[in-house]
XYZ file of C-alpha atoms in Angstrom:
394
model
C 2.844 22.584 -6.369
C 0.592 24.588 -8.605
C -0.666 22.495 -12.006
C -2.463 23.412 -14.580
C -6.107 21.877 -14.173
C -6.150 18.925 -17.067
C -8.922 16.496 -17.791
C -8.505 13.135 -17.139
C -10.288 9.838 -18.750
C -10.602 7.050 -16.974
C -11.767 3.479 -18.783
C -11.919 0.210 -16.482
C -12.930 -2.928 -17.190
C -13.256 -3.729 -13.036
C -12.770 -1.616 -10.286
C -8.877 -2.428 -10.398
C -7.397 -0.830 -6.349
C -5.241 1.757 -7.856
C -6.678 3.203 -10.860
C -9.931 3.571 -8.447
C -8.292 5.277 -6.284
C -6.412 7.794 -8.714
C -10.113 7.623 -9.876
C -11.100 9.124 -6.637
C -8.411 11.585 -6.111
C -8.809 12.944 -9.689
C -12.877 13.009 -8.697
C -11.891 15.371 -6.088
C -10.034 17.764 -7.572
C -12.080 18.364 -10.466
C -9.949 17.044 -12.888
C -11.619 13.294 -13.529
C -13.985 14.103 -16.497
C -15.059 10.713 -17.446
C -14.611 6.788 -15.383
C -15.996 4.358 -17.600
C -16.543 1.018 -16.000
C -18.708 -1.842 -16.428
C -22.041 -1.281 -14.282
C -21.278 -0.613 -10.811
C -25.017 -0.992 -10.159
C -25.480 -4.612 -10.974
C -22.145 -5.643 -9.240
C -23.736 -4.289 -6.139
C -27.488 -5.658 -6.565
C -25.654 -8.949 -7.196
C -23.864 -8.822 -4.132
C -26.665 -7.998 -2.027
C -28.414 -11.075 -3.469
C -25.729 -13.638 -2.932
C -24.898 -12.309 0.480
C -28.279 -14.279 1.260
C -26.681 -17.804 0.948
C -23.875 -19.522 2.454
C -23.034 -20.568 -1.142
C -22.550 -16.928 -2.232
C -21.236 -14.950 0.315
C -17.533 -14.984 -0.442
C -18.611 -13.668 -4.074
C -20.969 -11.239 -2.530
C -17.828 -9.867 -0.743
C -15.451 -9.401 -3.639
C -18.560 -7.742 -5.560
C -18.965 -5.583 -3.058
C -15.589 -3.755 -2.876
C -14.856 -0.401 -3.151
C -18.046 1.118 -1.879
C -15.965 4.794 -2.478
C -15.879 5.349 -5.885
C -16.600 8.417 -7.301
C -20.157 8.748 -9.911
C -19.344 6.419 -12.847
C -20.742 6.465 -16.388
C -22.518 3.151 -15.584
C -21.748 1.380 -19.136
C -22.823 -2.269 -20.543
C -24.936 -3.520 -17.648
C -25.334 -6.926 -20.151
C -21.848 -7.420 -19.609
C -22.093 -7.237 -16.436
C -25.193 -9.626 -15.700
C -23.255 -12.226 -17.974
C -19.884 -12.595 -15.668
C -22.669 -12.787 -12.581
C -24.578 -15.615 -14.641
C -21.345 -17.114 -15.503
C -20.028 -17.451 -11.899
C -23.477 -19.465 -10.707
C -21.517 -21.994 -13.259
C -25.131 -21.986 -15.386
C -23.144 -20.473 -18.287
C -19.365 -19.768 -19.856
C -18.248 -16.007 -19.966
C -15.984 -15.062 -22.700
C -13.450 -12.558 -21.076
C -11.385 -11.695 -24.404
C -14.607 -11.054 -26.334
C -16.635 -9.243 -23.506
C -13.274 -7.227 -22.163
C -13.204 -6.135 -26.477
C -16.335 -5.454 -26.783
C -15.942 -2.497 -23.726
C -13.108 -1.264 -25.581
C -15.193 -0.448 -28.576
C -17.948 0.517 -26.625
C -15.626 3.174 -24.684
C -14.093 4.299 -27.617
C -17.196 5.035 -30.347
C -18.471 6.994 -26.778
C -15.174 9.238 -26.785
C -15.540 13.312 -26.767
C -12.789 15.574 -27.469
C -13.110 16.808 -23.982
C -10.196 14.605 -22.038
C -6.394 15.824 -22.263
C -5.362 12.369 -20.771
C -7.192 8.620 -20.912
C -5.807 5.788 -19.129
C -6.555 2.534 -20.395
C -6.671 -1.250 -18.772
C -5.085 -4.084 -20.969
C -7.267 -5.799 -23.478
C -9.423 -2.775 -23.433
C -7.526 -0.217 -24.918
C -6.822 -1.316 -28.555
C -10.206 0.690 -29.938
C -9.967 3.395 -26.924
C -6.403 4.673 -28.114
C -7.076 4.602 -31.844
C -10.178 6.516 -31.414
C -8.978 8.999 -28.705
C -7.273 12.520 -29.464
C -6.329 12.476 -26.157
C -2.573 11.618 -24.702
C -3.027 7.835 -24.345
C -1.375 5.926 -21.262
C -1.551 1.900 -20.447
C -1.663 0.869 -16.910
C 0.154 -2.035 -16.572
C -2.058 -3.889 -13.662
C 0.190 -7.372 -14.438
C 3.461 -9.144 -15.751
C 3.287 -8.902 -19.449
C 1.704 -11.527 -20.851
C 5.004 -12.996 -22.420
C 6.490 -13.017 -18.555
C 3.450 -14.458 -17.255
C 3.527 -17.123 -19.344
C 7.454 -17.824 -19.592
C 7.332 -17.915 -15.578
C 4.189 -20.271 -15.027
C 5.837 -22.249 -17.826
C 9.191 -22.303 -15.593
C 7.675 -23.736 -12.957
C 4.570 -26.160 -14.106
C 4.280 -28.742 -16.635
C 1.944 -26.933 -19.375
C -0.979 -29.257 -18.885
C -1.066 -27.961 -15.049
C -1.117 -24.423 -16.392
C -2.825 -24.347 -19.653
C -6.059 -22.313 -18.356
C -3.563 -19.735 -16.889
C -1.464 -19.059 -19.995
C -1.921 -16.553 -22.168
C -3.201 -17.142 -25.737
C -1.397 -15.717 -28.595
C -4.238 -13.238 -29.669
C -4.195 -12.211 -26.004
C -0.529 -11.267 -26.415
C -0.284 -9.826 -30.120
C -3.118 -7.529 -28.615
C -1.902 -6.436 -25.333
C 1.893 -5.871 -26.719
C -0.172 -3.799 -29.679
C -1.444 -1.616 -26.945
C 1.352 -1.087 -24.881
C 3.214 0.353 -28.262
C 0.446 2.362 -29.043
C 0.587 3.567 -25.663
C 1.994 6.956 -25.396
C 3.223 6.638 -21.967
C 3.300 3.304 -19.523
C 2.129 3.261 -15.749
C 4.725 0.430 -13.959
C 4.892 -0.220 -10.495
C 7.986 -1.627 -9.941
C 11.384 -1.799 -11.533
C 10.206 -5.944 -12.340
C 7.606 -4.511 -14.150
C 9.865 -1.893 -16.115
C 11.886 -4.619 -16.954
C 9.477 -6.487 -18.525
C 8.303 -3.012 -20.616
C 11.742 -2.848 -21.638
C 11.652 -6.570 -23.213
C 8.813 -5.994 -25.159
C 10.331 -2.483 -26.688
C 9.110 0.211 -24.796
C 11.319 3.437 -24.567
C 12.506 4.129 -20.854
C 10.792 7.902 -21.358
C 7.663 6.161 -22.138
C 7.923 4.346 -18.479
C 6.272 6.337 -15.406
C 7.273 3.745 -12.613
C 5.731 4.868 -9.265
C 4.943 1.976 -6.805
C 1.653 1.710 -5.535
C 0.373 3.008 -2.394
C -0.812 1.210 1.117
C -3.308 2.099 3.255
C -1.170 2.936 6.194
C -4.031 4.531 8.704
C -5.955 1.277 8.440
C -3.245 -1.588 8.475
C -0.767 -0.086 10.523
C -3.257 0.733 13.611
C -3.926 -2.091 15.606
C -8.210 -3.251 15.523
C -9.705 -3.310 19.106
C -9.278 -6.110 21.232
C -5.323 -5.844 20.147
C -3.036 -6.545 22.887
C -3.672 -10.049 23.900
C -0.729 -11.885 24.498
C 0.310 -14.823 21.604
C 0.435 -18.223 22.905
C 1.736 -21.393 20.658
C 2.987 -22.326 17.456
C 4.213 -19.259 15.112
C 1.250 -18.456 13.163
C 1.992 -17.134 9.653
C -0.564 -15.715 6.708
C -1.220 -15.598 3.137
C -3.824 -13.631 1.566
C -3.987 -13.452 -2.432
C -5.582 -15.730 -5.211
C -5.555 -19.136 -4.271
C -3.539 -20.131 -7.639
C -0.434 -21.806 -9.185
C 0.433 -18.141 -10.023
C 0.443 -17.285 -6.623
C 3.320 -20.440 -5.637
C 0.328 -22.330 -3.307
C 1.433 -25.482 -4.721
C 4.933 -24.619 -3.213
C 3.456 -23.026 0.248
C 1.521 -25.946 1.504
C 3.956 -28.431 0.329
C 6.376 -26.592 2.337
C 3.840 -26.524 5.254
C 3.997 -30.367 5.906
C 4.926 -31.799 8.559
C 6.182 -28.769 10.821
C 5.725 -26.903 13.588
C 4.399 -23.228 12.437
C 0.338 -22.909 11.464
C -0.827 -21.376 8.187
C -3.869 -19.242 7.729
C -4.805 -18.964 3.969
C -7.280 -16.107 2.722
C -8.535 -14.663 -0.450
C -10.666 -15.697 -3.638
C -9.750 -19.482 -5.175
C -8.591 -19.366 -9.322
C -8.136 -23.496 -8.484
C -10.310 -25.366 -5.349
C -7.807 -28.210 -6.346
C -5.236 -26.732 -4.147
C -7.146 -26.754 -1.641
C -7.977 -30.332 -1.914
C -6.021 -31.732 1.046
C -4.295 -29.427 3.404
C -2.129 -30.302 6.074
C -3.559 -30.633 9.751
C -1.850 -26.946 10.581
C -3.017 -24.963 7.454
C -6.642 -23.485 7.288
C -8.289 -21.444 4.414
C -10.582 -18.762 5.274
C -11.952 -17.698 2.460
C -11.967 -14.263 0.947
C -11.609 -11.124 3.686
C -12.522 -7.767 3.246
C -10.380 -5.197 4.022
C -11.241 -5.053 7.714
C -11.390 -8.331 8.402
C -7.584 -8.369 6.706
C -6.297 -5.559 8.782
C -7.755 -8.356 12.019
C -5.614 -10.983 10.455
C -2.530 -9.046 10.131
C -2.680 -8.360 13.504
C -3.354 -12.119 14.258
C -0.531 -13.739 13.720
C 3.527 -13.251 13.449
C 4.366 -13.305 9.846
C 3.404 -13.005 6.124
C 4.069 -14.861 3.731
C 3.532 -14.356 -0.312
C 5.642 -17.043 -2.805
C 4.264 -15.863 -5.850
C 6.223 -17.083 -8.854
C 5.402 -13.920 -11.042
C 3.444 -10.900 -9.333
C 3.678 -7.194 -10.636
C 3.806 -5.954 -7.387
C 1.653 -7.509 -4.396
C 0.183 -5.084 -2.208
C -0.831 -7.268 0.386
C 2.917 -7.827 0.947
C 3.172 -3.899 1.916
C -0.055 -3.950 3.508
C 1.439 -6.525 6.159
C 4.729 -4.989 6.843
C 2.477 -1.772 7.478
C 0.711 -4.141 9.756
C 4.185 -4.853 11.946
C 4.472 -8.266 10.310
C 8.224 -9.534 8.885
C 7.378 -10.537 5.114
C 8.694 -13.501 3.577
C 8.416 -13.434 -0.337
C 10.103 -13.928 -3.544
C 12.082 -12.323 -5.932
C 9.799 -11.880 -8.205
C 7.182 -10.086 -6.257
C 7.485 -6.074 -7.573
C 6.578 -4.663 -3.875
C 9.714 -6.346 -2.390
C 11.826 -3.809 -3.735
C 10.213 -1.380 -1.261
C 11.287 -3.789 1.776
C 13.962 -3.169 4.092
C 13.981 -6.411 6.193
C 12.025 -8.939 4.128
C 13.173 -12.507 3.760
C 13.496 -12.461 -0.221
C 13.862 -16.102 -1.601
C 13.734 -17.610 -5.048
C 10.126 -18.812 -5.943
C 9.307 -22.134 -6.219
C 12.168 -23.189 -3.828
C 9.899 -25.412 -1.525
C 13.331 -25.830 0.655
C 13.935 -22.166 0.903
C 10.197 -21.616 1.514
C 10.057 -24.285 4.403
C 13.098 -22.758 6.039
C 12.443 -19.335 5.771
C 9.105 -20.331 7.367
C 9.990 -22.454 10.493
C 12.461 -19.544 11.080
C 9.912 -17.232 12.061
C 8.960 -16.944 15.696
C 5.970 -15.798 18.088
C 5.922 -11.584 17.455
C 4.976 -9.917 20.643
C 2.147 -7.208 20.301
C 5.033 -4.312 21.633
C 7.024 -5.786 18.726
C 4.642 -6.149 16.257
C 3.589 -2.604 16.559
C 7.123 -1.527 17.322
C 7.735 -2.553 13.465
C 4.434 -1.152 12.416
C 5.216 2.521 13.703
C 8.997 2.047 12.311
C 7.490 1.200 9.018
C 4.926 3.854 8.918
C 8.043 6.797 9.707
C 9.928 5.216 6.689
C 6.989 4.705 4.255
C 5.494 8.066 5.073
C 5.177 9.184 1.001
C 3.672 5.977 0.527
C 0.289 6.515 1.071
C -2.301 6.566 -1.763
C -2.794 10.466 -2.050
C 1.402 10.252 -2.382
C 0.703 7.341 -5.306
C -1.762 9.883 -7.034
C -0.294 12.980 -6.914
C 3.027 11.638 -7.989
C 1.119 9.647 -10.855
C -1.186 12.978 -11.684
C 2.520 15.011 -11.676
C 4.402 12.822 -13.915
C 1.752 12.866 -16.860
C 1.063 16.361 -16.101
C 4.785 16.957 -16.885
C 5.515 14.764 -19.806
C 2.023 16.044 -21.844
């Protein structure tokens, strides 16, 4: 397909996977004419300097991410050094205000030289008044009446209240997304949710993200050794009420299967007392993941509300069977998965002690079948067929 070269702008508030990697793609085509994020350059720095203590290695790690993005306009380095100041727990860090102030900071900085700007939510109020451009919202979460009508659902309010979403946060986020004059969505959930809040099905460019298949679905050296013992399942996502954890290791007592838990904690209450066979492991890069997938014999993900999930395709790309719920946007993409109803702690425990010991012929077995069927589901697929639609519709 031959398209008409179009400039695209780009504004971020944090190097969010898939808008940096349409970021990228864009970059290399010629057609990304401005990425405004936050500075890149302290995030890094920062990183480096934690990385020299116990204490701050897992934050060095999540700092450190995407080490391939293409030459930023490195904006608001203040901003930046505040959330780092804010995370030594020496100070507070107001994320409405400082997320606002980048959206007026992006859009008095706006040229008429962009056919297309993508915005983040929160950040896009200023951006899309003040840009001649076509404007379109990429909607990176639940909207923020879902979010809070599901944590609500499932938690008493004062286990939740740092979680929900004020009602400035909404009225502003609902005022971009009709402003908006198209709306990136992931999954059908997600479209769903647009529709709720009044936005036009031909305002709705739903194209499911894409997974790393090279990476995940290629077993990491050493691979091969033959699994001995308990079924060993894994998690990897926030450690949060969000994110059903509550429900996971309550479901974990007292049997027979091991859990491995990984990724950055929202609440170290949850992980107050585990159970004797579930271990947390801290935050993983992607490597280290891609290990871990090939580790053990299942995933697991019981998030309660979740736009999409892409660890959840980034283990059945690994060969692993996938146990998740039904509100979890990247199930919809599953052929085999063990869908259940989220916060179900019987469901959950059930589902779990089903799963047995996955051979490494089997596991990658799975992994090559799921690679043959997922073959357009790569990131370049997720960016050309994102870069396509808006090209079309503007």
């Amino acid at each position: 397909m031959r398209w008409v070269v179009q400039k695209f702008g780009i504004s971020s508030t944090y190097p969010e996977g898939a808008l940096m990697r349409l970021a990228t793609w864009l970059s290399s085509r010629n057609q990304l004419e401005h990425l405004w994020m936050p500075s890149r350059r302290v995030g890094r720095t920062a990183a480096a300097l934690m990385a020299l203590s116990a204490r701050g290695r897992e934050t060095s790690r999540r700092l450190a991410r995407f080490g391939y993005l293409p030459e930023t306009r490195e904006v608001l380095p203040a901003m930046e050094i505040r959330r780092m100041v804010a995370r030594t727990g020496l100070t507070s860090y107001d994320h409405f205000a400082e997320t606002v102030r980048f959206d007026e900071y992006v859009a008095s900085h706006l040229k008429g030289d962009i056919d297309i700007l993508i915005g983040m939510p929160l950040a896009s109020a200023a951006t899309f008044r003040a840009s001649r451009a076509a404007n379109v919202f990429h909607e990176v979460n639940a909207t923020p009446r879902h979010h809070n009508r599901q944590l609500l659902a499932y938690y008493p309010k004062t286990e939740v209240a740092h979680e929900l979403h004020s009602d400035e946060y909404i009225s502003r986020v609902e005022g971009e997304l009709l402003s908006a004059d198209a709306v990136l969505s992931p999954s059908s959930l997600v479209s769903r949710q647009l529709a709720e809040v009044g936005i036009d099905s031909d305002r709705i460019i739903q194209v499911p993200y894409g997974v790393d298949i090279e990476l995940f679905g290629t077993p990491p050296d050493g691979f091969g050794r033959r699994r001995e013992g308990v079924p060993r399942l894994l998690y990897v996502g926030q450690i949060s009420r969000r994110k059903g954890i509550p429900f996971l290791v309550q479901a974990a007592r007292a049997t027979s299967f091991h859990l491995t838990l990984a990724g950055p904690i929202v609440e170290q209450e949850l992980l107050a007392v585990l159970p004797e066979n579930v271990d947390y492991v801290g935050t993983v890069s992607r490597h280290r993941l891609r290990e871990l997938l090939w580790q053990h014999d299942a995933f697991v993900f019981p998030s309660i509300e979740d736009n999409f999930g892409l660890a959840v395709l980034e283990a059945a790309s690994a060969g692993l069977p996938v146990i998740t719920t039904t509100e979890v946007g990247s199930a919809e993409g599953l052929i085999d998965a063990d869908i259940i109803q989220p916060g179900s702690v019987g469901e959950l425990r059930e589902s779990c002690s089903r799963v047995q010991p996955l051979s490494p012929d089997d596991q990658q077995s799975r992994a090559l079948q799921f690679a043959s069927m997922e073959s357009d589901r790569g990131w370049d697929a997720y960016c050309e067929k994102v870069t396509a639609a808006l090209i079309r519709k503007f």
